[in-house]
Amino acid sequence: MKVTVVGAGNVGATCADVLAYREIANEVVLVDIKEGFAEGKALDIWQKAPINLYDTRTVGVTNDYSKTAGSDVVVITSGLPRKPGMTRDDLISTNAGIVQSVTENIVKHSPDAIIIVVSNPLDVMTYAAHITSKLPRTRVMGMAGILDTARYRAFLAEELNVSPKDIQAVLMGGHGDTMVPLPRYTTVGGIPVTELISEDKLNAIVDRTKNGGGELVKLMGTSAWYAPGSAAAQMVEAIVRDQRRVFPVCVKLEGEYGIDGVYLGVPVILGKNGIEKIIELQLNEDEKQLLETSRGHVKEVMDALDNMSAKA
Ligand code: LMR
């Protein structure tokens, strides 16, 4: 299997590293526009192979998409990260053009690839990549739900003093403050989380999850990379190994949850064809309302992108 990661910054390089050391692909191509940058990162990952014992070949290229030809999966991490004081939506004007041009190059050289978008604002960049690629919606998706759920699970594990491995959760909606963690679907070793934690503490964890990316931007002056890069690699693994894992993934909704034409995180089955199935949960009225707020927000940003494209 051949996987391309576009963008050799922190997120892209972390993703490439996980793909290599976990031998998720035989070949990983790392692409960047900065001369020599991807080559250097790829060489560093390759030189780690004799230490960490893997044989995934890792290659870096400067903007040469011919080397990505025939990729099975492509992860797009290109674009600027946010700085303190910015929202993810503030990145739209810079990152939309980058994601569109990367997608054109990808599809030209790997028409059969499955595309995973990581660039922000995530849901709207997934929209940009999808319309540019003209691929079926099952093959263009965004990574956010695994990351947001991981944050939620990590905070719960810390609070309950249990292994994060035993926390199962699902989260829906856009990758922003309006995301919708679902306590009703959260379990700890099969036990409903609500039996183990007070409502106040759970609400505080839900709020911390919603602001999880911002918390890290404040601490580091730039956005996170270990968890986002690993989350994207986990999606690649589910696809290349046809694992049929159940993850929240950003995809264009076409009637599911009563929503049409908006890109939102929903639980899906991820396998060799990309999105094998969208799972429709029976949401209660409160959850429906939260999802509707999230839909409205993402749609506004999608409209902003459409207006920018119309003026260009
Ligand atoms: C994240 O959630 O870590 C990413 O979306 C980056 C960001 O700007 O928060």
Short mmCIF file of C-alpha atoms and ligand atoms in Angstrom, two decimals:
data_model
loop_
_atom_site.label_atom_id
_atom_site.label_comp_id
_atom_site.label_asym_id
_atom_site.label_seq_id
_atom_site.Cartn_x
_atom_site.Cartn_y
_atom_site.Cartn_z
CA MET A 1 0.00 0.00 0.00
CA LYS A 2 1.20 3.49 -0.82
CA VAL A 3 0.15 6.45 1.29
CA THR A 4 0.94 10.10 0.60
CA VAL A 5 0.93 12.73 3.32
CA VAL A 6 0.81 16.29 2.00
CA GLY A 7 2.36 18.83 4.34
CA ALA A 8 5.51 17.90 6.26
CA GLY A 9 4.78 20.19 9.21
CA ASN A 10 4.19 18.82 12.69
CA VAL A 11 0.89 17.06 11.94
CA GLY A 12 1.97 15.62 8.57
CA ALA A 13 5.33 14.43 9.89
CA THR A 14 3.70 12.83 12.95
CA CYS A 15 1.20 11.06 10.71
CA ALA A 16 3.98 9.82 8.38
CA ASP A 17 5.98 8.64 11.39
CA VAL A 18 3.06 6.63 12.82
CA LEU A 19 2.31 5.16 9.39
CA ALA A 20 5.94 4.08 9.10
CA TYR A 21 6.71 2.72 12.55
CA ARG A 22 3.41 0.87 12.74
CA GLU A 23 4.02 -0.44 9.18
CA ILE A 24 0.56 0.64 8.10
CA ALA A 25 1.83 1.18 4.52
CA ASN A 26 4.81 -0.18 2.56
CA GLU A 27 5.59 3.24 1.18
CA VAL A 28 4.93 6.68 2.60
CA VAL A 29 5.51 9.75 0.44
CA LEU A 30 5.76 13.05 2.29
CA VAL A 31 5.22 16.20 0.21
CA ASP A 32 5.88 19.84 1.12
CA ILE A 33 6.32 23.10 -0.75
CA LYS A 34 9.32 24.15 1.32
CA GLU A 35 12.49 23.03 -0.50
CA GLY A 36 14.14 20.05 1.20
CA PHE A 37 11.76 20.03 4.19
CA ALA A 38 9.83 16.85 3.36
CA GLU A 39 13.03 15.17 2.18
CA GLY A 40 14.64 15.89 5.54
CA LYS A 41 11.69 14.70 7.63
CA ALA A 42 11.30 11.54 5.54
CA LEU A 43 15.01 10.79 5.80
CA ASP A 44 14.89 11.23 9.57
CA ILE A 45 11.92 8.82 9.81
CA TRP A 46 13.74 6.32 7.56
CA GLN A 47 16.89 6.54 9.71
CA LYS A 48 14.77 5.62 12.74
CA ALA A 49 13.74 2.34 11.05
CA PRO A 50 16.76 0.30 12.19
CA ILE A 51 16.17 1.51 15.78
CA ASN A 52 12.41 1.00 15.92
CA LEU A 53 12.52 -2.00 13.58
CA TYR A 54 10.22 -1.27 10.66
CA ASP A 55 10.67 -1.42 6.91
CA THR A 56 8.15 1.08 5.57
CA ARG A 57 10.02 3.08 2.95
CA THR A 58 9.61 6.80 3.62
CA VAL A 59 10.34 9.28 0.82
CA GLY A 60 10.16 13.07 0.84
CA VAL A 61 9.58 15.36 -2.16
CA THR A 62 9.33 19.10 -2.76
CA ASN A 63 6.07 19.73 -4.58
CA ASP A 64 6.67 16.86 -7.03
CA TYR A 65 3.31 15.12 -7.20
CA SER A 66 4.50 12.67 -9.87
CA LYS A 67 6.18 10.80 -6.98
CA THR A 68 2.78 10.41 -5.28
CA ALA A 69 1.28 8.61 -8.30
CA GLY A 70 -0.81 5.55 -7.54
CA SER A 71 -1.33 6.35 -3.86
CA ASP A 72 -4.09 4.34 -2.20
CA VAL A 73 -4.73 6.93 0.49
CA VAL A 74 -3.73 10.59 0.68
CA VAL A 75 -3.76 12.66 3.88
CA ILE A 76 -3.90 16.44 3.38
CA THR A 77 -2.44 18.39 6.28
CA SER A 78 -1.32 21.44 4.27
CA GLY A 79 -2.12 24.99 5.31
CA LEU A 80 -1.44 27.27 8.22
CA PRO A 81 -2.09 26.29 11.82
CA ARG A 82 -3.87 28.81 14.03
CA LYS A 83 -2.16 31.05 16.55
CA PRO A 84 -3.47 32.12 19.98
CA GLY A 85 -6.55 34.33 19.64
CA MET A 86 -7.59 32.82 16.29
CA THR A 87 -10.51 30.49 15.60
CA ARG A 88 -10.11 27.68 13.10
CA ASP A 89 -12.48 29.58 10.79
CA ASP A 90 -9.99 32.47 10.60
CA LEU A 91 -7.78 30.18 8.47
CA ILE A 92 -10.33 29.76 5.71
CA SER A 93 -9.02 32.27 3.17
CA THR A 94 -5.43 31.00 3.32
CA ASN A 95 -6.10 27.31 3.62
CA ALA A 96 -8.93 26.95 1.08
CA GLY A 97 -6.70 27.82 -1.89
CA ILE A 98 -3.96 25.51 -0.62
CA VAL A 99 -6.31 22.57 -0.08
CA GLN A 100 -7.93 23.07 -3.49
CA SER A 101 -4.62 23.12 -5.34
CA VAL A 102 -3.26 20.13 -3.40
CA THR A 103 -6.45 18.18 -4.17
CA GLU A 104 -6.15 18.92 -7.90
CA ASN A 105 -2.59 17.58 -7.92
CA ILE A 106 -3.54 14.51 -5.91
CA VAL A 107 -6.45 13.53 -8.12
CA LYS A 108 -4.37 14.05 -11.27
CA HIS A 109 -1.77 11.51 -10.11
CA SER A 110 -3.87 9.19 -7.92
CA PRO A 111 -7.41 9.15 -9.32
CA ASP A 112 -8.31 6.09 -7.25
CA ALA A 113 -7.11 7.44 -3.92
CA ILE A 114 -9.16 7.93 -0.79
CA ILE A 115 -8.57 11.43 0.60
CA ILE A 116 -8.45 12.31 4.30
CA VAL A 117 -8.46 16.04 5.05
CA VAL A 118 -6.87 17.34 8.26
CA SER A 119 -6.45 21.05 7.40
CA ASN A 120 -8.63 23.61 9.18
CA PRO A 121 -11.37 24.74 9.28
CA LEU A 122 -11.82 21.00 8.98
CA ASP A 123 -15.41 20.54 7.86
CA VAL A 124 -15.20 23.28 5.25
CA MET A 125 -11.80 22.12 3.98
CA THR A 126 -13.36 18.68 3.52
CA TYR A 127 -16.06 20.39 1.46
CA ALA A 128 -13.38 22.21 -0.57
CA ALA A 129 -11.47 18.99 -1.25
CA HIS A 130 -14.63 17.07 -2.10
CA ILE A 131 -15.95 19.51 -4.69
CA THR A 132 -12.48 19.98 -6.19
CA SER A 133 -11.84 16.24 -6.44
CA LYS A 134 -15.26 15.38 -7.92
CA LEU A 135 -14.87 11.98 -6.19
CA PRO A 136 -17.77 10.19 -4.51
CA ARG A 137 -18.41 11.38 -0.94
CA THR A 138 -17.36 7.97 0.38
CA ARG A 139 -13.78 8.71 -0.72
CA VAL A 140 -13.26 12.24 0.62
CA MET A 141 -13.54 12.69 4.36
CA GLY A 142 -12.25 14.78 7.22
CA MET A 143 -10.37 13.77 10.36
CA ALA A 144 -11.69 15.42 13.51
CA GLY A 145 -13.98 13.04 15.35
CA ILE A 146 -11.23 10.61 16.36
CA LEU A 147 -9.20 13.52 17.73
CA ASP A 148 -12.08 15.17 19.57
CA THR A 149 -13.25 11.83 20.98
CA ALA A 150 -9.69 11.01 22.04
CA ARG A 151 -9.51 14.27 23.99
CA TYR A 152 -12.84 13.52 25.64
CA ARG A 153 -11.72 9.97 26.47
CA ALA A 154 -8.36 11.17 27.83
CA PHE A 155 -10.02 13.74 30.11
CA LEU A 156 -12.48 11.12 31.37
CA ALA A 157 -9.69 8.59 31.97
CA GLU A 158 -7.83 11.17 34.02
CA GLU A 159 -10.89 12.11 36.06
CA LEU A 160 -11.95 8.50 36.72
CA ASN A 161 -8.36 7.25 37.13
CA VAL A 162 -8.89 4.42 34.64
CA SER A 163 -7.18 3.37 31.42
CA PRO A 164 -8.11 5.47 28.38
CA LYS A 165 -8.34 2.14 26.51
CA ASP A 166 -11.54 1.31 28.37
CA ILE A 167 -13.41 4.48 27.47
CA GLN A 168 -15.65 4.28 24.43
CA ALA A 169 -17.35 7.38 23.15
CA VAL A 170 -18.95 8.99 20.17
CA LEU A 171 -19.05 12.62 19.23
CA MET A 172 -20.77 14.38 16.34
CA GLY A 173 -21.01 17.70 14.52
CA GLY A 174 -18.43 20.19 13.33
CA HIS A 175 -14.82 20.39 14.51
CA GLY A 176 -15.27 23.53 16.58
CA ASP A 177 -16.93 24.88 19.68
CA THR A 178 -20.28 23.54 18.49
CA MET A 179 -19.13 19.91 18.39
CA VAL A 180 -21.52 17.51 20.08
CA PRO A 181 -20.03 15.00 22.56
CA LEU A 182 -22.66 12.41 23.45
CA PRO A 183 -22.49 11.35 27.14
CA ARG A 184 -25.47 9.04 26.53
CA TYR A 185 -23.23 6.97 24.24
CA THR A 186 -20.14 7.05 26.49
CA THR A 187 -19.14 3.92 28.40
CA VAL A 188 -16.29 2.88 30.68
CA GLY A 189 -15.62 -0.82 30.25
CA GLY A 190 -19.26 -1.16 29.17
CA ILE A 191 -20.63 0.85 32.13
CA PRO A 192 -22.56 4.03 31.21
CA VAL A 193 -20.32 6.95 32.18
CA THR A 194 -23.23 8.70 33.89
CA GLU A 195 -23.12 5.99 36.60
CA LEU A 196 -19.51 6.86 37.43
CA ILE A 197 -19.29 10.64 37.35
CA SER A 198 -21.40 13.57 38.55
CA GLU A 199 -23.28 15.64 35.98
CA ASP A 200 -21.23 18.75 36.82
CA LYS A 201 -17.92 17.00 36.29
CA LEU A 202 -19.13 15.44 33.05
CA ASN A 203 -20.34 18.82 31.77
CA ALA A 204 -16.97 20.35 32.61
CA ILE A 205 -15.22 17.60 30.61
CA VAL A 206 -17.58 18.12 27.67
CA ASP A 207 -16.72 21.85 27.72
CA ARG A 208 -13.00 21.16 27.96
CA THR A 209 -13.30 18.80 24.98
CA LYS A 210 -15.05 21.46 22.90
CA ASN A 211 -12.14 23.81 23.57
CA GLY A 212 -9.50 21.08 23.47
CA GLY A 213 -7.68 22.40 20.39
CA GLY A 214 -7.72 25.96 21.73
CA GLU A 215 -6.30 24.84 25.09
CA LEU A 216 -3.23 23.50 23.29
CA VAL A 217 -2.89 26.55 21.02
CA LYS A 218 -2.80 28.71 24.15
CA LEU A 219 -0.17 26.52 25.78
CA MET A 220 2.11 26.12 22.77
CA GLY A 221 1.48 29.19 20.60
CA THR A 222 0.58 26.83 17.75
CA SER A 223 -1.79 23.93 17.30
CA ALA A 224 -1.45 20.30 18.35
CA TRP A 225 0.20 17.54 16.33
CA TYR A 226 0.72 14.24 18.18
CA ALA A 227 -2.96 13.41 18.60
CA PRO A 228 -4.08 14.88 15.23
CA GLY A 229 -1.31 13.08 13.31
CA SER A 230 -2.00 9.77 15.10
CA ALA A 231 -5.75 10.13 14.53
CA ALA A 232 -5.24 10.58 10.78
CA ALA A 233 -2.93 7.52 10.74
CA GLN A 234 -5.63 5.50 12.53
CA MET A 235 -8.07 6.36 9.74
CA VAL A 236 -5.50 5.31 7.12
CA GLU A 237 -5.02 2.02 8.95
CA ALA A 238 -8.75 1.30 9.01
CA ILE A 239 -8.85 1.83 5.24
CA VAL A 240 -5.69 0.01 4.12
CA ARG A 241 -6.36 -2.96 6.41
CA ASP A 242 -10.11 -2.94 5.66
CA GLN A 243 -10.80 -3.01 9.39
CA ARG A 244 -14.36 -1.68 9.25
CA ARG A 245 -13.70 0.39 12.36
CA VAL A 246 -16.47 2.58 13.74
CA PHE A 247 -15.26 6.16 14.04
CA PRO A 248 -16.76 9.63 13.92
CA VAL A 249 -15.67 11.06 10.56
CA CYS A 250 -16.55 14.26 8.69
CA VAL A 251 -18.50 13.49 5.52
CA LYS A 252 -21.05 15.18 3.29
CA LEU A 253 -24.49 14.35 4.63
CA GLU A 254 -27.14 13.60 2.03
CA GLY A 255 -30.28 13.27 4.09
CA GLU A 256 -28.82 11.42 7.08
CA TYR A 257 -29.90 13.02 10.36
CA GLY A 258 -32.30 15.11 8.26
CA ILE A 259 -29.33 17.14 6.94
CA ASP A 260 -28.51 17.64 3.28
CA GLY A 261 -25.37 19.03 1.66
CA VAL A 262 -23.47 19.92 4.85
CA TYR A 263 -20.16 18.32 5.93
CA LEU A 264 -20.33 17.12 9.53
CA GLY A 265 -18.82 14.52 11.82
CA VAL A 266 -21.01 11.42 12.20
CA PRO A 267 -20.27 7.82 13.17
CA VAL A 268 -19.28 5.74 10.15
CA ILE A 269 -17.82 2.35 9.31
CA LEU A 270 -14.40 2.87 7.74
CA GLY A 271 -12.99 0.19 5.43
CA LYS A 272 -11.28 -0.41 2.11
CA ASN A 273 -13.81 1.64 0.14
CA GLY A 274 -13.55 4.57 2.52
CA ILE A 275 -16.86 5.32 4.18
CA GLU A 276 -18.63 1.97 3.99
CA LYS A 277 -21.70 3.13 5.90
CA ILE A 278 -22.99 6.13 7.83
CA ILE A 279 -24.52 5.06 11.13
CA GLU A 280 -27.67 6.96 12.11
CA LEU A 281 -28.15 7.21 15.87
CA GLN A 282 -31.55 7.84 17.38
CA LEU A 283 -30.78 11.25 18.89
CA ASN A 284 -33.01 12.73 21.58
CA GLU A 285 -34.43 16.26 21.25
CA ASP A 286 -31.52 17.95 23.09
CA GLU A 287 -28.92 16.15 20.99
CA LYS A 288 -30.82 17.01 17.79
CA GLN A 289 -30.82 20.66 18.82
CA LEU A 290 -27.07 20.64 19.46
CA LEU A 291 -26.45 19.00 16.10
CA GLU A 292 -28.65 21.57 14.39
CA THR A 293 -26.61 24.41 15.96
CA SER A 294 -23.42 22.76 14.73
CA ARG A 295 -24.90 22.29 11.25
CA GLY A 296 -25.88 25.96 11.12
CA HIS A 297 -22.38 27.05 12.05
CA VAL A 298 -20.62 24.82 9.50
CA LYS A 299 -23.08 25.88 6.79
CA GLU A 300 -22.28 29.54 7.47
CA VAL A 301 -18.58 28.88 6.94
CA MET A 302 -19.32 26.81 3.81
CA ASP A 303 -21.31 29.78 2.49
CA ALA A 304 -18.39 32.09 3.29
CA LEU A 305 -16.16 29.84 1.17
CA ASP A 306 -18.71 29.89 -1.68
CA ASN A 307 -18.79 33.71 -1.55
CA MET A 308 -15.01 33.90 -1.60
CA SER A 309 -14.89 31.56 -4.63
CA ALA A 310 -17.61 33.58 -6.41
CA LYS A 311 -15.61 36.81 -5.95
CA ALA A 312 -12.29 35.23 -7.04
C1 LMR B 1 -6.94 20.62 16.89
O1 LMR B 1 -8.09 20.48 17.32
O2 LMR B 1 -5.94 20.36 17.55
C2 LMR B 1 -6.75 21.15 15.50
O3 LMR B 1 -7.97 21.38 14.89
C3 LMR B 1 -5.89 22.36 15.46
C4 LMR B 1 -6.52 23.57 16.13
O4 LMR B 1 -6.39 24.67 15.57
O5 LMR B 1 -7.06 23.46 17.22
#
